[in-house]
Each structure stands twice: as C-alpha cells, then as structure tokens.
Coordinates of C-alpha atoms in Angstrom, one line a residue:
Chain A
E83 CA 39.1 19.3 46.7
T84 CA 42.1 20.5 48.8
G85 CA 44.9 18.9 46.9
V86 CA 46.1 22.3 45.6
T87 CA 45.5 25.5 47.6
Q88 CA 46.1 29.1 46.6
T89 CA 46.2 32.3 48.6
P90 CA 44.9 34.9 48.5
R91 CA 41.7 34.0 46.6
H92 CA 41.2 37.6 45.7
L93 CA 43.7 40.5 45.3
V94 CA 43.3 44.1 44.3
M95 CA 46.6 46.0 43.8
G96 CA 47.8 49.2 42.4
M97 CA 50.3 49.4 39.6
T98 CA 53.1 50.4 41.9
N99 CA 52.4 47.7 44.5
K100 CA 54.4 44.5 45.1
K101 CA 52.5 41.4 46.0
S102 CA 53.0 37.6 45.9
L103 CA 50.6 34.8 45.1
K104 CA 51.2 31.5 46.9
C105 CA 50.4 27.9 45.8
E106 CA 50.8 24.7 47.8
Q107 CA 50.2 21.2 46.7
H108 CA 49.6 18.3 49.1
L109 CA 49.7 15.5 46.4
G110 CA 53.4 14.7 46.4
H111 CA 53.7 15.9 42.8
N112 CA 57.0 16.8 41.2
A113 CA 55.8 19.5 38.7
M114 CA 54.0 22.8 39.3
Y115 CA 52.6 25.3 36.9
W116 CA 51.3 28.9 36.7
Y117 CA 48.5 29.8 34.3
K118 CA 46.8 33.0 33.5
Q119 CA 43.2 32.8 32.6
S120 CA 41.4 35.8 31.0
A121 CA 38.5 36.4 28.8
K122 CA 40.8 37.0 25.8
K123 CA 42.9 33.9 26.2
P124 CA 41.3 31.1 28.3
L125 CA 44.4 29.3 29.6
E126 CA 47.9 30.7 29.1
L127 CA 50.8 28.7 30.5
M128 CA 53.2 31.0 32.2
F129 CA 55.8 28.9 34.0
V130 CA 56.6 25.3 34.6
Y131 CA 58.7 23.9 37.4
S132 CA 59.8 20.3 37.5
L133 CA 61.7 19.1 40.6
E134 CA 62.0 22.7 41.7
E135 CA 63.8 23.6 38.5
R136 CA 62.1 26.0 36.0
V137 CA 61.7 24.1 32.7
E138 CA 59.5 26.6 30.9
N139 CA 59.1 30.3 30.8
N140 CA 56.5 31.1 28.2
S141 CA 57.7 34.6 27.3
V142 CA 56.2 36.1 30.4
P143 CA 57.1 39.8 31.2
S144 CA 59.7 40.3 33.9
R145 CA 57.1 42.0 36.2
F146 CA 56.1 38.4 37.0
S147 CA 58.7 36.5 38.9
P148 CA 58.2 32.8 39.9
E149 CA 59.8 31.1 42.8
C150 CA 59.7 27.4 43.7
P151 CA 61.5 26.8 47.0
N152 CA 60.5 23.1 47.2
S153 CA 58.3 20.7 45.3
S154 CA 55.3 21.6 47.4
H155 CA 55.3 25.3 47.1
L156 CA 55.2 27.8 44.3
F157 CA 55.1 31.6 44.4
L158 CA 54.4 34.2 41.8
H159 CA 55.9 37.6 42.8
L160 CA 54.2 40.6 41.2
H161 CA 55.5 44.1 40.8
T162 CA 54.6 47.1 38.7
L163 CA 51.7 45.3 37.0
Q164 CA 49.5 46.8 34.3
P165 CA 45.7 46.8 34.2
E166 CA 45.8 44.2 31.4
D167 CA 47.3 41.8 33.9
S168 CA 44.0 41.5 35.7
A169 CA 42.9 37.9 35.4
L170 CA 42.5 34.7 37.2
Y171 CA 45.9 33.1 38.1
L172 CA 45.7 29.4 38.4
C173 CA 48.3 27.1 39.9
A174 CA 48.4 23.4 39.0
S175 CA 50.5 20.4 39.8
S176 CA 51.1 17.0 38.3
Q177 CA 53.1 13.9 39.0
G178 CA 55.5 14.6 36.2
T179 CA 55.6 16.8 33.1
A180 CA 54.7 14.2 30.4
L181 CA 51.4 12.4 30.0
Y182 CA 50.2 13.3 33.5
E183 CA 47.0 15.0 34.3
Q184 CA 47.1 18.4 36.0
Y185 CA 45.4 19.2 39.3
F186 CA 44.4 22.9 39.5
G187 CA 44.0 25.1 42.5
P188 CA 41.0 27.4 42.9
G189 CA 42.9 30.4 41.6
T190 CA 43.6 34.0 42.6
R191 CA 41.4 36.6 41.1
L192 CA 43.7 39.6 40.5
T193 CA 42.5 43.1 39.8
V194 CA 45.1 45.7 38.9
T195 CA 43.9 49.3 39.4
Chain B
G108 CA 54.4 25.5 18.5
Q109 CA 51.9 22.7 18.6
Q110 CA 48.4 24.0 18.9
V111 CA 45.0 22.5 19.4
M112 CA 41.9 24.2 18.0
Q113 CA 38.6 23.6 19.7
I114 CA 35.1 24.2 18.3
P115 CA 32.5 25.4 18.8
Q116 CA 33.4 28.3 21.2
Y117 CA 29.9 28.3 22.6
Q118 CA 27.0 25.9 22.6
H119 CA 23.5 26.5 24.0
V120 CA 21.3 23.4 24.3
Q121 CA 17.9 22.5 25.8
E122 CA 18.1 20.1 28.7
G123 CA 18.0 16.6 27.3
E124 CA 19.7 17.4 24.0
D125 CA 23.1 16.0 23.1
F126 CA 26.3 18.0 22.9
T127 CA 29.6 17.6 21.2
T128 CA 32.8 19.5 21.2
Y129 CA 35.7 18.9 18.9
C130 CA 39.4 19.3 19.3
N131 CA 41.7 19.4 16.2
S132 CA 45.5 19.5 15.7
S133 CA 47.6 19.9 12.6
T134 CA 50.1 17.5 14.0
T135 CA 49.9 14.1 15.6
L136 CA 49.3 14.1 19.3
S137 CA 50.9 11.6 21.6
N138 CA 47.9 12.1 24.0
I139 CA 44.9 14.3 24.6
Q140 CA 43.4 15.3 27.9
W141 CA 40.0 16.8 28.6
Y142 CA 39.1 19.1 31.5
K143 CA 35.9 20.7 32.7
Q144 CA 35.6 24.1 34.4
R145 CA 32.4 24.9 36.1
P146 CA 31.4 28.6 36.2
G147 CA 33.5 30.3 38.9
G148 CA 35.6 27.2 39.4
H149 CA 38.8 25.8 38.2
P150 CA 39.6 23.2 35.5
V151 CA 39.1 19.6 36.7
F152 CA 40.7 16.7 34.8
L153 CA 38.2 14.4 33.2
I154 CA 40.1 11.9 31.1
Q155 CA 43.2 11.1 29.0
L156 CA 43.3 9.4 25.7
V157 CA 46.5 7.8 24.4
K158 CA 45.7 5.2 21.8
S159 CA 44.7 5.7 18.1
G160 CA 40.9 5.3 17.8
E161 CA 40.4 5.0 21.5
V162 CA 36.9 5.5 22.9
K163 CA 36.3 5.9 26.6
K164 CA 33.0 6.5 28.4
Q165 CA 32.1 8.1 31.7
K166 CA 28.4 7.7 32.3
R167 CA 26.8 10.1 29.7
L168 CA 30.2 11.4 28.4
T169 CA 31.9 9.7 25.5
F170 CA 35.5 10.6 24.6
Q171 CA 37.1 9.7 21.3
F172 CA 40.6 9.9 19.9
G173 CA 40.9 9.9 16.1
E174 CA 42.6 7.2 14.2
A175 CA 45.3 9.6 13.0
K176 CA 45.6 11.0 16.6
K177 CA 45.0 14.5 15.3
N178 CA 41.5 15.1 16.6
S179 CA 39.4 14.2 19.5
S180 CA 35.8 14.7 20.6
L181 CA 33.7 14.8 23.7
H182 CA 30.1 13.9 23.4
I183 CA 27.5 14.3 26.1
T184 CA 24.2 12.4 25.8
A185 CA 21.0 13.9 27.2
T186 CA 22.6 17.0 28.8
Q187 CA 21.6 18.0 32.3
T188 CA 22.0 21.4 34.0
T189 CA 24.9 20.0 35.9
D190 CA 26.8 19.7 32.7
V191 CA 27.2 23.5 32.3
G192 CA 30.7 24.8 32.1
T193 CA 33.7 25.1 29.8
Y194 CA 35.3 22.0 28.4
F195 CA 38.9 22.2 27.5
C196 CA 41.0 19.8 25.5
A197 CA 44.8 19.8 26.1
G198 CA 47.5 18.3 24.0
P199 CA 51.2 17.9 24.7
G200 CA 53.4 20.8 23.8
T201 CA 56.7 20.8 22.0
K202 CA 58.6 21.0 25.3
A203 CA 58.3 19.0 28.4
G204 CA 55.6 20.3 30.6
K205 CA 54.2 22.7 28.1
S206 CA 50.7 21.5 27.7
T207 CA 48.7 23.3 25.0
F208 CA 45.1 24.0 26.0
G209 CA 42.4 24.6 23.5
D210 CA 40.3 27.8 23.9
G211 CA 37.4 25.7 25.3
T212 CA 33.8 25.2 24.5
T213 CA 31.3 26.8 26.9
L214 CA 28.1 24.8 27.3
T215 CA 24.9 26.3 28.7
V216 CA 21.9 24.2 29.3
K217 CA 18.4 25.6 29.4
P218 CA 16.1 23.7 31.8

C-alpha cells in the first residue's frame, strides 16, 4: 500500500536534537492524524487536522509541534525529546473526520537516546 | 471522554481453533470500526458497523454490533497463521476526528 507514506522509517536522535517526521497522503483525503504507538499505550491520538486546520490537540507536550501546509502533507517537528518519547509514530488520513475509515502509513520508529 | 474497552488483551490459539475479541463501551456508539495490525506493520481498516444488531462477514471473519450499540465483537472461524496480529476496535470520540481506539487484542496462532 502506498496511499500514505512516511519518512524517515527509522530515526535515532539525542535529547538535544531537532528533527521532523514527514507524512504524505496520495488519497485525496481531507483529514490527517498523528498517533503515538508504544507498548504501554497501543494507539494514542496526538493531533488531528481537517482541511489543514488543527481540530484536535490531545494534550500533547509542546516538544511535539505539528504542521499541515496543505491537505496532502503533515509534519511532526520534534525538539528536546525525552527517552520515554521513543515509540512508533503513525500518520493516518481519512476522507473526513466523522464515520470515515482511517488509512495508516507505515510509521516512523523513533528512538530517543 | 468516551472510551472503548477491549478484551482479551492476548489470545493464543491452535491453528484451526476459533477466536473472538470483544469491544465494550459505557455509552452508545454511533459506529464502530475494526482494524488489524500485523506484527511489524501498521493498522489496516477491516470494517465499519453502524446499525444496531448489524452483522457483517468477510470470509472467516464475522463482525457484530450489539443491539444497544454499546458493544461489538470480531469472531474468526478456524484460525490460520495468517490471522496473527493485533485487532483493534475504534469508536467515535466526543470531538470531531477524535477516534478512540481500544487497547487491542493480540492473536498468536500455533501451527
């Protein structure tokens, strides 16, 4: 499946680094999501964008900063992360935000050292 | 906020045995979705249920939505090794776009 792509697939960063995760969807969808998946909490919704406007910020620390320049692209900017932020970060998209299935990308495996 | 609880957390079966995972909510759900995540993969949408008492089938998979729309189940008949993975249910959140995923049921199948 290549409907939703994510780069990089793996990332190792130190706590003082700044990095960005990129997501691109080729499905013509209007909504995009960031999820964090870890062993402790399987799927945590972080941010939701609908028509490029952020409609949900699920109490995520400010060291995570999303950006949605257009309906096809979504970024997650990372800075001064903590080791407990190590997880799989999944991007998803859907046609809309109500009663629509979500299509997930392959994820970025992030390790914070 | 609205939550969905999923049980069991893990299920180990012998190939050929049946498997069921349950999803429960304390409030009425407008819809319920099911996803499957293979080991090392990402969640993939399986199905959505909307109507009270709805039953849908996909080959060996049977999905049900309770009459009160507060619970749902996924039943796999005669499991195969290709069925391994984690099955998630997802209900609508209290805000637009905020889907609430259950913690998932991880299925392992012994050949």
